[in-house]
Coordinates of C-alpha atoms and ligand atoms in Angstrom, one line a residue:
X1 CA -33.1 33.8 -74.7
X2 CA -36.5 35.6 -74.5
X3 CA -39.4 34.5 -76.7
X4 CA -39.9 38.1 -77.9
X5 CA -36.4 38.0 -79.4
X6 CA -37.1 35.0 -81.6
X7 CA -37.4 35.9 -85.3
X8 CA -35.7 32.9 -86.9
X9 CA -35.8 29.2 -86.2
X10 CA -33.4 26.7 -87.6
X11 CA -34.8 23.2 -88.2
X12 CA -32.3 20.5 -88.7
X13 CA -33.7 17.6 -90.7
X14 CA -36.2 17.8 -93.5
X15 CA -37.9 14.4 -93.1
X16 CA -41.6 14.2 -92.2
X17 CA -41.1 15.7 -88.7
X18 CA -38.5 18.3 -89.7
X19 CA -40.5 19.5 -92.7
X20 CA -43.7 19.6 -90.6
X21 CA -42.0 21.6 -87.8
X22 CA -40.5 24.0 -90.4
X23 CA -44.0 24.5 -91.8
X24 CA -45.4 25.1 -88.4
X25 CA -42.7 27.7 -87.6
X26 CA -43.2 29.4 -90.9
X27 CA -47.0 29.5 -90.5
X28 CA -46.4 31.2 -87.1
X29 CA -44.6 33.9 -89.0
X30 CA -41.0 33.0 -88.2
X31 CA -38.1 33.0 -90.7
X32 CA -37.0 29.4 -91.0
X33 CA -34.0 27.5 -92.3
X34 CA -34.5 23.9 -93.0
X35 CA -31.3 21.9 -93.3
X36 CA -30.6 18.4 -94.4
X37 CA -27.4 16.7 -95.5
X38 CA -28.2 16.5 -99.2
X39 CA -30.1 18.8 -101.6
X40 CA -32.5 16.0 -102.6
X41 CA -33.5 15.6 -98.9
X42 CA -34.1 19.3 -98.6
X43 CA -36.2 19.2 -101.8
X44 CA -38.2 16.3 -100.5
X45 CA -38.8 18.4 -97.4
X46 CA -40.3 21.2 -99.5
X47 CA -42.5 18.7 -101.3
X48 CA -43.8 17.4 -97.9
X49 CA -44.8 21.0 -97.1
X50 CA -46.1 22.0 -100.5
X51 CA -48.2 19.0 -101.4
X52 CA -50.7 18.9 -98.5
X53 CA -50.9 22.7 -98.5
X54 CA -51.6 22.7 -102.3
X55 CA -54.5 20.3 -101.5
X56 CA -55.8 22.9 -99.0
X57 CA -55.6 25.6 -101.7
X58 CA -57.6 23.3 -104.1
X59 CA -60.2 22.9 -101.4
X60 CA -60.4 26.6 -100.8
X61 CA -59.1 26.3 -97.2
X62 CA -56.1 28.6 -97.9
X63 CA -55.1 30.9 -100.7
X64 CA -52.2 30.4 -103.1
X65 CA -50.6 33.6 -101.8
X66 CA -50.7 32.2 -98.2
X67 CA -49.1 29.0 -99.5
X68 CA -46.4 31.0 -101.3
X69 CA -45.7 33.1 -98.2
X70 CA -45.3 29.9 -96.0
X71 CA -42.7 28.6 -98.5
X72 CA -41.0 32.0 -99.0
X73 CA -40.2 32.2 -95.3
X74 CA -38.4 28.8 -95.4
X75 CA -34.8 28.7 -96.7
X76 CA -33.4 25.3 -97.5
X77 CA -29.7 24.5 -97.0
X78 CA -27.2 21.8 -96.6
X79 CA -24.8 24.0 -94.7
X80 CA -25.2 23.8 -90.9
X81 CA -23.5 27.2 -90.3
X82 CA -25.7 28.8 -92.8
X83 CA -28.8 27.2 -91.2
X84 CA -28.1 28.6 -87.7
X85 CA -26.9 32.0 -88.8
X86 CA -29.2 34.6 -87.2
X87 CA -31.4 31.9 -85.5
X88 CA -32.4 32.2 -81.9
X89 CA -33.6 28.6 -81.6
X90 CA -32.6 25.4 -83.2
X91 CA -35.0 22.5 -83.4
X92 CA -33.4 19.2 -84.3
X93 CA -35.4 16.5 -86.0
X94 CA -32.9 14.0 -87.5
X95 CA -33.2 10.3 -87.0
X96 CA -33.2 8.6 -83.6
X97 CA -29.7 7.5 -83.1
X98 CA -27.9 8.9 -80.0
X99 CA -24.4 8.9 -81.5
X100 CA -25.6 10.9 -84.6
X101 CA -27.6 13.3 -82.4
X102 CA -24.7 13.9 -80.1
X103 CA -22.3 14.6 -83.0
X104 CA -24.8 17.1 -84.4
X105 CA -25.3 18.9 -81.1
X106 CA -21.5 19.1 -80.7
X107 CA -21.3 20.7 -84.1
X108 CA -24.2 23.0 -83.4
X109 CA -22.6 24.1 -80.1
X110 CA -19.5 25.2 -82.0
X111 CA -21.4 27.3 -84.6
X112 CA -24.3 28.8 -82.7
X113 CA -23.9 31.7 -80.2
X114 CA -24.1 30.6 -76.6
X115 CA -27.5 32.0 -75.9
X116 CA -29.2 30.1 -78.7
X117 CA -31.6 27.5 -77.3
X118 CA -31.4 23.9 -78.7
X119 CA -34.5 21.8 -78.8
X120 CA -34.6 18.1 -79.8
X121 CA -37.6 16.5 -81.3
X122 CA -36.4 13.2 -80.0
X123 CA -39.3 10.7 -79.5
X124 CA -37.7 8.7 -76.7
X125 CA -34.0 9.3 -76.3
X126 CA -32.4 11.0 -73.2
X127 CA -32.3 14.8 -73.5
X128 CA -29.7 14.8 -70.8
X129 CA -27.4 12.6 -72.8
X130 CA -28.0 14.7 -76.0
X131 CA -27.3 17.9 -74.0
X132 CA -24.1 16.6 -72.6
X133 CA -22.5 16.8 -76.0
X134 CA -22.7 20.6 -75.7
X135 CA -21.4 23.2 -73.2
X136 CA -24.9 24.7 -72.8
X137 CA -26.9 21.8 -71.2
X138 CA -29.1 24.3 -69.4
X139 CA -30.3 25.6 -72.7
X140 CA -31.1 22.2 -74.2
X141 CA -34.6 20.9 -74.0
X142 CA -36.9 18.3 -75.7
X143 CA -39.8 19.5 -77.8
X144 CA -41.6 16.4 -79.0
X145 CA -44.0 17.1 -81.9
X146 CA -46.4 14.5 -83.3
X147 CA -47.0 13.4 -86.8
X148 CA -48.4 15.2 -88.8
X149 CA -46.8 18.2 -87.0
X150 CA -48.9 20.8 -88.7
X151 CA -52.1 19.1 -87.5
X152 CA -51.3 17.6 -84.1
X153 CA -51.8 20.0 -81.2
X154 CA -49.5 18.5 -78.6
X155 CA -45.8 19.3 -77.9
X156 CA -44.2 17.4 -75.1
X157 CA -41.7 19.7 -73.5
X158 CA -39.0 17.5 -71.9
X159 CA -36.7 18.7 -69.2
X160 CA -33.3 17.0 -69.1
X161 CA -31.5 16.9 -65.8
X162 CA -29.7 20.2 -66.6
X163 CA -32.4 22.0 -68.4
X164 CA -33.0 25.3 -66.7
X165 CA -36.4 26.7 -65.6
X166 CA -36.0 29.5 -68.0
X167 CA -35.3 27.2 -71.0
X168 CA -38.3 25.0 -70.0
X169 CA -40.5 28.1 -69.8
X170 CA -39.1 29.3 -73.1
X171 CA -39.9 26.0 -74.9
X172 CA -43.5 26.0 -73.5
X173 CA -43.9 29.6 -74.6
X174 CA -42.6 28.8 -78.1
X175 CA -45.0 25.8 -78.4
X176 CA -47.9 28.1 -77.6
X177 CA -46.6 30.7 -80.1
X178 CA -46.6 27.9 -82.7
X179 CA -50.2 27.2 -82.0
X180 CA -49.6 24.1 -80.0
X181 CA -50.4 22.9 -76.4
X182 CA -47.4 22.1 -74.4
X183 CA -47.3 19.4 -71.7
X184 CA -44.2 19.5 -69.4
X185 CA -42.7 16.0 -68.9
X186 CA -39.7 15.0 -66.8
X187 CA -37.1 12.9 -68.7
X188 CA -38.2 9.3 -68.8
X189 CA -38.0 6.7 -71.6
X190 CA -40.8 7.4 -74.2
X191 CA -42.0 10.4 -72.2
X192 CA -45.8 10.2 -71.8
X193 CA -47.3 9.5 -75.2
X194 CA -44.9 7.0 -76.7
X195 CA -44.7 5.1 -73.4
X196 CA -48.4 4.5 -73.7
X197 CA -49.0 4.5 -77.5
X198 CA -46.1 2.5 -78.9
X199 CA -46.5 -0.5 -76.5
X200 CA -50.2 -0.6 -77.6
X201 CA -49.1 -0.7 -81.2
X202 CA -46.4 -3.3 -80.3
X203 CA -49.1 -5.5 -78.7
X204 CA -51.2 -5.2 -81.8
X205 CA -48.3 -6.9 -83.7
X206 CA -48.3 -9.7 -81.0
X207 CA -52.0 -10.2 -81.5
X208 CA -51.5 -10.4 -85.3
X209 CA -48.6 -12.9 -84.8
X210 CA -50.7 -15.0 -82.5
X211 CA -53.5 -15.1 -85.2
X212 CA -56.0 -13.6 -82.8
X213 CA -57.6 -11.5 -85.5
X214 CA -56.7 -10.1 -88.9
X215 CA -54.8 -6.8 -89.3
X216 CA -57.9 -5.2 -90.7
X217 CA -60.1 -6.4 -87.9
X218 CA -57.6 -5.3 -85.2
X219 CA -57.6 -1.8 -86.8
X220 CA -61.4 -1.8 -87.1
X221 CA -61.8 -2.9 -83.5
X222 CA -59.6 -0.1 -82.2
X223 CA -61.2 2.6 -84.4
X224 CA -64.8 1.6 -83.7
X225 CA -64.2 0.5 -80.1
X226 CA -62.0 3.5 -78.9
X227 CA -62.6 6.2 -81.5
X228 CA -58.9 6.2 -82.6
X229 CA -58.8 8.0 -86.0
X230 CA -56.4 5.3 -87.2
X231 CA -56.0 1.7 -86.1
X232 CA -52.7 0.7 -84.6
X233 CA -51.4 -0.8 -87.9
X234 CA -52.6 2.2 -90.0
X235 CA -50.8 4.4 -87.5
X236 CA -47.6 2.2 -87.4
X237 CA -47.5 2.3 -91.2
X238 CA -48.1 6.1 -91.1
X239 CA -45.4 6.9 -88.6
X240 CA -42.9 4.2 -89.7
X241 CA -42.4 0.7 -88.3
X242 CA -38.7 1.4 -87.8
X243 CA -39.6 4.4 -85.6
X244 CA -41.9 2.2 -83.5
X245 CA -39.2 -0.5 -83.1
X246 CA -36.7 2.2 -82.1
X247 CA -39.0 3.4 -79.4
X248 CA -39.7 -0.1 -78.1
X249 CA -35.9 -0.8 -78.0
X250 CA -35.3 2.3 -76.0
X251 CA -38.2 1.4 -73.5
X252 CA -36.9 -2.1 -73.2
X253 CA -33.2 -1.2 -72.8
X254 CA -33.7 1.7 -70.4
X255 CA -36.3 0.1 -68.1
X256 CA -35.1 -3.6 -68.4
X257 CA -38.8 -4.4 -68.1
X258 CA -39.9 -7.4 -70.3
X259 CA -43.3 -5.9 -70.9
X260 CA -41.6 -3.6 -73.3
X261 CA -40.0 -6.4 -75.4
X262 CA -40.4 -5.5 -79.1
X263 CA -42.8 -7.8 -80.9
X264 CA -40.9 -10.4 -83.0
X265 CA -43.3 -9.7 -85.8
X266 CA -42.6 -5.9 -85.7
X267 CA -38.8 -6.7 -85.8
X268 CA -39.3 -9.1 -88.7
X269 CA -41.1 -6.6 -90.8
X270 CA -38.5 -3.9 -90.2
X271 CA -35.8 -6.4 -91.1
X272 CA -37.7 -7.1 -94.3
X273 CA -37.7 -3.4 -95.2
X274 CA -41.5 -3.2 -94.5
X275 CA -41.3 0.2 -92.9
X276 CA -44.8 1.4 -93.7
X277 CA -46.1 4.0 -96.2
X278 CA -42.6 5.5 -96.8
X279 CA -41.2 2.1 -98.2
X280 CA -44.4 1.2 -100.0
X281 CA -45.2 -1.7 -97.7
X282 CA -45.7 -2.1 -94.0
X283 CA -48.5 -4.1 -92.4
X284 CA -50.4 -3.1 -95.5
X285 CA -49.3 -2.8 -99.1
X286 CA -49.2 0.7 -100.6
X287 CA -48.0 -0.3 -104.1
X288 CA -49.8 2.0 -106.6
X289 CA -50.7 4.7 -104.0
X290 CA -48.9 8.1 -104.1
Ligands
3HC1 N1 -50.4 20.7 -93.3 C1 -51.5 21.4 -93.1 N2 -52.7 20.9 -92.9 C2 -52.8 19.5 -93.0 C3 -51.7 18.7 -93.3 C4 -50.4 19.3 -93.4 N3 -49.3 18.6 -93.6 N4 -52.1 17.4 -93.3 C5 -53.4 17.4 -93.1 N5 -53.8 18.7 -92.9 C6 -55.2 19.1 -92.7 C7 -56.1 18.9 -93.8 O1 -56.0 19.9 -94.8 C8 -57.4 18.8 -93.2 O2 -57.8 20.2 -92.9 P1 -59.4 20.6 -92.9 O3 -60.0 19.8 -91.7 O4 -59.3 22.1 -92.6 O5 -59.9 20.2 -94.2 C9 -57.1 18.2 -91.8 O6 -55.7 18.4 -91.6 C10 -57.4 16.7 -91.8 O7 -56.7 16.1 -92.9 P2 -57.3 15.0 -93.9 O8 -58.8 15.4 -94.1 O9 -56.4 14.9 -95.1 O10 -57.2 13.6 -93.1 P3 -57.9 13.0 -91.9 O11 -59.2 13.7 -91.5 O12 -58.1 11.6 -92.3 O13 -56.9 13.1 -90.8 C11 -54.9 12.6 -89.6 C12 -55.6 12.7 -90.9 C13 -54.8 14.0 -88.9 C14 -53.5 12.1 -89.8 C15 -55.7 11.6 -88.7 O14 -55.9 10.4 -89.3 C16 -55.1 11.4 -87.3 O15 -55.2 12.2 -86.4 N6 -54.4 10.3 -87.2 C17 -53.6 9.9 -86.0 C18 -52.3 10.6 -86.0 C19 -51.5 10.4 -84.7 O16 -51.9 9.6 -83.8 N7 -50.3 10.9 -84.7 C20 -49.4 10.7 -83.6 C21 -48.4 9.6 -84.0 S1 -47.3 9.3 -82.7 C22 -46.1 10.3 -83.0 O17 -46.0 11.1 -83.9 C23 -44.9 10.2 -82.0 C24 -43.7 9.7 -82.7 O18 -42.6 10.0 -81.8 C25 -43.8 8.2 -83.1

């Protein structure tokens, strides 16, 4: 597949990453389908796109007609076949469970023409293993976007063991076409960013568990001491504690290295349903906030 041939992108998953990626693709001028398994998830995806853009319209950063055009290029669906019809690229952004991703990629392989490129937004799983559920492993690649996808500039482009040079070049070109900066990464647990970032967040939970400082002071220290825009707990609440725990579990399992042991406090919060902003409570309480 050549980049110039791309006119439609199918995004599978309408959660915060899926919706953000669909928005980015639409803003770059592509036709987009955004698929999730139930209409209410698709609708929630549209809200995730509309609400922050409506704020930009209110602040005079974009016009209502630009917002309308972004939304008009995105078609929501629950039908996988419908989603991939006419698309030259599929970007998968469903949740981080290998069995579920493999099942989806098997289904995608059956409905998409053989030259369609499949990209996974996996944050730490093996692209090689995902690709092996298809008969086109050379055309499967990782494209790891960062939350919030419309704002964050980086895309990690991950080569699985069978990913071809052409597919890697295509993914890097697509990232640039989407206004992002690609960094090529060989397959390795957590890739680059999550291998560095998530253990730092995990260690913040250990500090809190040991009573070294309060959550607010740990966040304050990292923001004022390293210029992070959010402290580790604000970021964990923003991206989801369950996502952080998933990444730690992959790092720990794949490397066997005890330095990647998930913090017991992080695990406890996830077990309690304290997943961050999305559940109303994580390290901090969001009751009463939108
Ligand atoms: N669509 C379009 N524009 C958006 C947007 C959206 N969804 N959300 C925010 N924006 C724009 C705003 O309109 C604003 O634009 P302006 O500068 O032109 O006015 C700009 O982005 C900044 O937004 P805000 O003013 O609302 O908010 P902040 O200045 O507080 O920044 C933030 C918010 C960008 C989230 C910042 O706090 C930040 O960078 N945080 C760190 C995020 C981070 O580290 N992400 C990576 C997480 S790790 C990850 O994703 C990997 C995964 O695998 C776990």
